[in-house]
Amino acid sequence: MKIAPSVLACDFSRLGEESLAMEAAGADLLHLDVMDGHFVPNISFGAPVIKSLRPRLSIPFDVHLMISEPLRYAKDFLQAGADYITFHLEADSPIDQTIEFIRQGGAKPGLVLKPVTPAEAVFPYLDQIDMVLVMTVEPGFGGQSFMEHMMSKVAVIRQEIDNRGLSVLLQVDGGIDDTTGPIAAKAGANVFVAGSSLFRQPDYAAAVHTLRESCAGAV
Ligand code: DX5
Ligand code: ZN
């Protein structure tokens, strides 16, 4: 069970310190939400911010691209030091080519499904990627409520991953806390993005530990 704090929920004026604090707290990945104001109705930050953070941390960077043209900007995120680059199936770039570009650039490619997108949409690419991200809110904003009905999608993808004998990570993102994380774990998720539920707590180490233990305890 991997915990990936989303810095979208942190105090951006202290981005470096907050990220380091989550690393020290035992986070497995740092989740970085990139929004272009076009694919989603919000703008967050881009590759230069990620690049400036990279030398300060040693945990893997999990870059979630909520942008319309992932292929056009993938090079910038590779050069910024992303370890995982996930992009949306619903975006405008050719999917096979974008996966290949990320792989050739030395990062691990992943695909993201919006709530409206069915599980089967990712099946043709499952053998080529390292992670599937099932959105459990509409992408664009932190602090929204977990969509429990996405759990059937998680379960269908989990079954397909296992049937094919793959080790693809299965991530959930949106509204994850100590109550909803275990529900997603039971459905088959093994990477948990959490923004507001972690950053609002005073003790990050305790928060990361409790979330990981509650998810692990559910399976
Ligand atoms: C939403 C982002 C999420 C967001 C999660 O578009 O992809 O990563 O930061 O925030 P919480 O955990 O607050 O729902
Ligand atoms: Zn995200």
Coordinates of C-alpha atoms and ligand atoms in Angstrom, one line a residue:
M1 CA 0.0 0.0 0.0
K2 CA 1.6 3.3 -1.1
I3 CA 0.6 6.7 0.1
A4 CA 0.9 9.6 -2.3
P5 CA 0.2 13.0 -0.7
S6 CA -1.1 15.6 -3.1
V7 CA 0.6 18.9 -2.6
L8 CA -2.4 20.6 -4.2
A9 CA -3.7 20.8 -0.6
C10 CA -0.6 22.4 0.9
D11 CA 0.4 26.0 1.5
F12 CA 2.0 26.8 -1.8
S13 CA 4.1 29.6 -0.2
R14 CA 5.8 26.8 1.6
L15 CA 5.8 24.1 -1.1
G16 CA 9.3 22.9 -0.5
E17 CA 9.0 22.6 3.3
E18 CA 5.6 20.9 3.0
S19 CA 6.9 18.4 0.5
L20 CA 9.9 17.6 2.6
A21 CA 7.7 17.2 5.7
M22 CA 5.6 14.6 3.8
E23 CA 8.7 12.8 2.7
A24 CA 10.0 12.8 6.3
A25 CA 6.5 11.6 7.4
G26 CA 7.0 8.4 5.3
A27 CA 5.1 9.2 2.1
D28 CA 5.9 6.7 -0.7
L29 CA 5.3 9.1 -3.7
L30 CA 4.8 12.9 -4.0
H31 CA 1.6 13.5 -6.1
L32 CA 1.9 16.6 -8.3
D33 CA -1.3 17.8 -9.9
V34 CA -0.7 19.7 -13.1
M35 CA -3.8 21.6 -14.4
D36 CA -3.9 23.7 -17.6
G37 CA -7.2 25.6 -17.2
H38 CA -8.4 23.8 -20.4
F39 CA -8.6 20.1 -19.8
V40 CA -9.9 21.0 -16.3
P41 CA -11.4 24.4 -15.2
N42 CA -8.5 25.2 -12.9
I43 CA -4.8 26.1 -13.2
S44 CA -2.2 24.8 -10.7
F45 CA 1.5 24.7 -11.5
G46 CA 3.8 23.3 -14.2
A47 CA 7.1 21.8 -15.0
P48 CA 9.3 24.6 -13.7
V49 CA 7.9 24.3 -10.2
I50 CA 8.4 20.5 -10.2
K51 CA 11.9 21.0 -11.5
S52 CA 12.8 23.3 -8.6
L53 CA 11.4 20.8 -6.1
R54 CA 13.2 17.8 -7.5
P55 CA 16.7 18.2 -6.1
R56 CA 15.3 18.8 -2.6
L57 CA 13.5 15.5 -2.3
S58 CA 14.4 11.8 -2.9
I59 CA 11.0 10.2 -3.0
P60 CA 9.5 9.4 -6.5
F61 CA 7.5 12.2 -8.1
D62 CA 4.1 11.1 -9.4
V63 CA 3.0 13.7 -11.9
H64 CA -0.7 13.7 -12.7
L65 CA -1.2 15.7 -15.9
M66 CA -4.7 17.2 -16.2
I67 CA -3.8 18.9 -19.5
S68 CA -5.2 18.7 -23.0
E69 CA -2.0 17.9 -24.8
P70 CA 0.2 15.6 -22.7
L71 CA 2.5 14.7 -25.6
R72 CA 3.3 18.3 -26.4
Y73 CA 4.5 18.9 -22.8
A74 CA 5.8 15.5 -21.8
K75 CA 9.4 16.4 -22.4
D76 CA 9.2 19.3 -20.0
F77 CA 8.0 17.0 -17.2
L78 CA 10.7 14.3 -18.1
Q79 CA 13.3 17.0 -17.8
A80 CA 11.8 18.3 -14.5
G81 CA 12.5 14.8 -13.0
A82 CA 9.2 13.1 -13.0
D83 CA 9.3 9.4 -12.1
Y84 CA 5.7 8.6 -12.9
I85 CA 3.8 10.6 -15.5
T86 CA 0.1 9.8 -15.7
F87 CA -2.1 11.4 -18.3
H88 CA -5.8 11.2 -19.1
L89 CA -7.3 8.8 -21.6
E90 CA -9.7 11.7 -22.5
A91 CA -6.9 14.1 -23.5
D92 CA -6.1 15.0 -27.1
S93 CA -2.7 13.3 -27.6
P94 CA -2.3 9.9 -29.3
I95 CA -2.2 7.5 -26.4
D96 CA 0.3 4.9 -27.7
Q97 CA 2.8 7.5 -28.8
T98 CA 2.5 9.4 -25.5
I99 CA 3.1 6.2 -23.5
E100 CA 6.1 5.4 -25.6
F101 CA 7.5 8.9 -25.4
I102 CA 7.3 8.9 -21.6
R103 CA 8.9 5.4 -21.4
Q104 CA 11.8 6.4 -23.8
G105 CA 12.3 9.5 -21.7
G106 CA 13.0 7.3 -18.7
A107 CA 9.8 7.7 -16.7
K108 CA 7.0 5.3 -15.9
P109 CA 3.8 6.0 -17.9
G110 CA 0.4 5.8 -16.5
L111 CA -3.2 6.4 -17.6
V112 CA -6.0 8.2 -15.8
L113 CA -9.7 7.6 -16.1
K114 CA -12.3 10.4 -15.4
P115 CA -15.4 9.2 -13.6
V116 CA -17.3 9.0 -16.9
T117 CA -14.8 6.7 -18.6
P118 CA -15.4 3.0 -18.4
A119 CA -12.9 0.5 -17.1
E120 CA -12.5 -1.2 -20.4
A121 CA -11.1 1.9 -22.0
V122 CA -7.8 1.3 -20.4
F123 CA -7.6 -2.4 -21.3
P124 CA -5.8 -2.0 -24.7
Y125 CA -2.9 -0.2 -22.9
L126 CA -2.6 -2.2 -19.7
D127 CA 0.5 -4.1 -20.9
Q128 CA 2.3 -0.9 -21.7
I129 CA 1.9 1.1 -18.6
D130 CA 3.0 1.1 -14.9
M131 CA 0.0 2.6 -13.3
V132 CA -3.7 3.1 -13.8
L133 CA -5.4 6.0 -11.9
V134 CA -9.1 5.8 -11.3
M135 CA -10.4 9.3 -10.4
T136 CA -12.8 9.1 -7.5
V137 CA -13.8 12.8 -8.0
E138 CA -14.1 15.0 -11.1
P139 CA -10.5 16.2 -11.8
G140 CA -9.8 19.8 -11.2
F141 CA -10.1 20.5 -7.5
G142 CA -9.1 19.2 -4.1
G143 CA -11.4 18.7 -1.2
Q144 CA -14.3 17.0 -3.0
S145 CA -16.3 14.0 -1.9
F146 CA -15.2 10.4 -2.7
M147 CA -17.4 8.8 -5.4
E148 CA -18.0 5.3 -4.0
H149 CA -19.6 4.1 -7.2
M150 CA -16.2 4.2 -8.8
M151 CA -15.3 1.1 -6.8
S152 CA -16.9 -1.2 -9.4
K153 CA -14.5 0.3 -12.0
V154 CA -11.5 -0.3 -9.6
A155 CA -12.6 -3.9 -9.1
V156 CA -13.0 -4.6 -12.8
I157 CA -9.5 -3.1 -13.6
R158 CA -8.0 -5.1 -10.6
Q159 CA -9.4 -8.3 -12.0
E160 CA -8.0 -7.6 -15.5
I161 CA -4.5 -6.7 -14.1
D162 CA -4.5 -10.0 -12.0
N163 CA -5.9 -12.1 -14.9
R164 CA -3.0 -10.9 -17.1
G165 CA -0.5 -11.4 -14.3
L166 CA 0.6 -7.8 -14.5
S167 CA 2.1 -5.7 -11.7
V168 CA 0.5 -2.4 -12.8
L169 CA -0.2 -0.1 -9.8
L170 CA -3.8 0.8 -9.3
Q171 CA -4.2 4.3 -7.9
V172 CA -7.2 6.2 -6.6
D173 CA -7.4 10.0 -6.3
G174 CA -10.0 12.2 -4.8
G175 CA -11.7 12.3 -1.4
I176 CA -9.4 9.7 0.1
D177 CA -9.2 9.5 3.9
D178 CA -9.1 6.8 6.6
T179 CA -12.7 5.9 5.8
T180 CA -12.7 5.9 2.0
G181 CA -9.1 4.6 1.5
P182 CA -10.0 1.2 3.0
I183 CA -13.1 1.0 0.7
A184 CA -10.8 1.5 -2.3
A185 CA -8.3 -0.9 -1.0
K186 CA -11.0 -3.6 -0.7
A187 CA -11.9 -3.0 -4.3
G188 CA -8.3 -3.5 -5.3
A189 CA -6.5 -0.2 -5.2
N190 CA -2.9 -0.1 -3.9
V191 CA -1.8 3.5 -4.3
F192 CA -3.8 6.2 -2.4
V193 CA -3.6 9.9 -3.3
A194 CA -4.7 12.1 -0.5
G195 CA -4.5 15.9 -0.3
S196 CA -6.8 17.6 2.1
S197 CA -7.2 14.7 4.5
L198 CA -3.4 14.6 5.1
F199 CA -2.4 18.2 5.0
R200 CA -5.1 19.3 7.4
Q201 CA -3.7 17.2 10.1
P202 CA -1.0 18.6 12.5
D203 CA 1.1 15.4 12.6
Y204 CA 1.9 14.3 9.0
A205 CA 3.8 11.1 10.1
A206 CA 0.8 10.0 12.1
A207 CA -1.6 10.9 9.3
V208 CA 0.4 9.0 6.6
H209 CA 0.9 6.0 9.0
T210 CA -2.8 5.8 9.9
L211 CA -3.9 6.1 6.3
R212 CA -1.5 3.3 5.2
E213 CA -2.5 1.0 8.1
S214 CA -6.3 1.6 7.5
C215 CA -5.9 0.7 3.8
A216 CA -3.7 -2.3 4.5
G217 CA -6.1 -3.5 7.2
A218 CA -9.0 -3.6 4.7
V219 CA -7.6 -6.4 2.5
Ligands
DX5_1 C1 -8.0 16.5 -8.2 C2 -6.6 16.0 -8.0 C3 -6.4 15.4 -6.7 C4 -6.6 16.2 -5.5 C5 -7.1 15.4 -4.4 O1 -8.2 16.9 -9.5 O2 -6.2 15.1 -9.0 O3 -5.0 14.8 -6.6 O4 -5.5 17.0 -5.1 O5 -7.4 16.1 -3.3 P1 -8.3 15.6 -2.1 O6 -7.5 14.5 -1.5 O7 -8.4 16.8 -1.2 O8 -9.6 15.1 -2.7
ZN2 ZN -4.3 14.0 -8.8

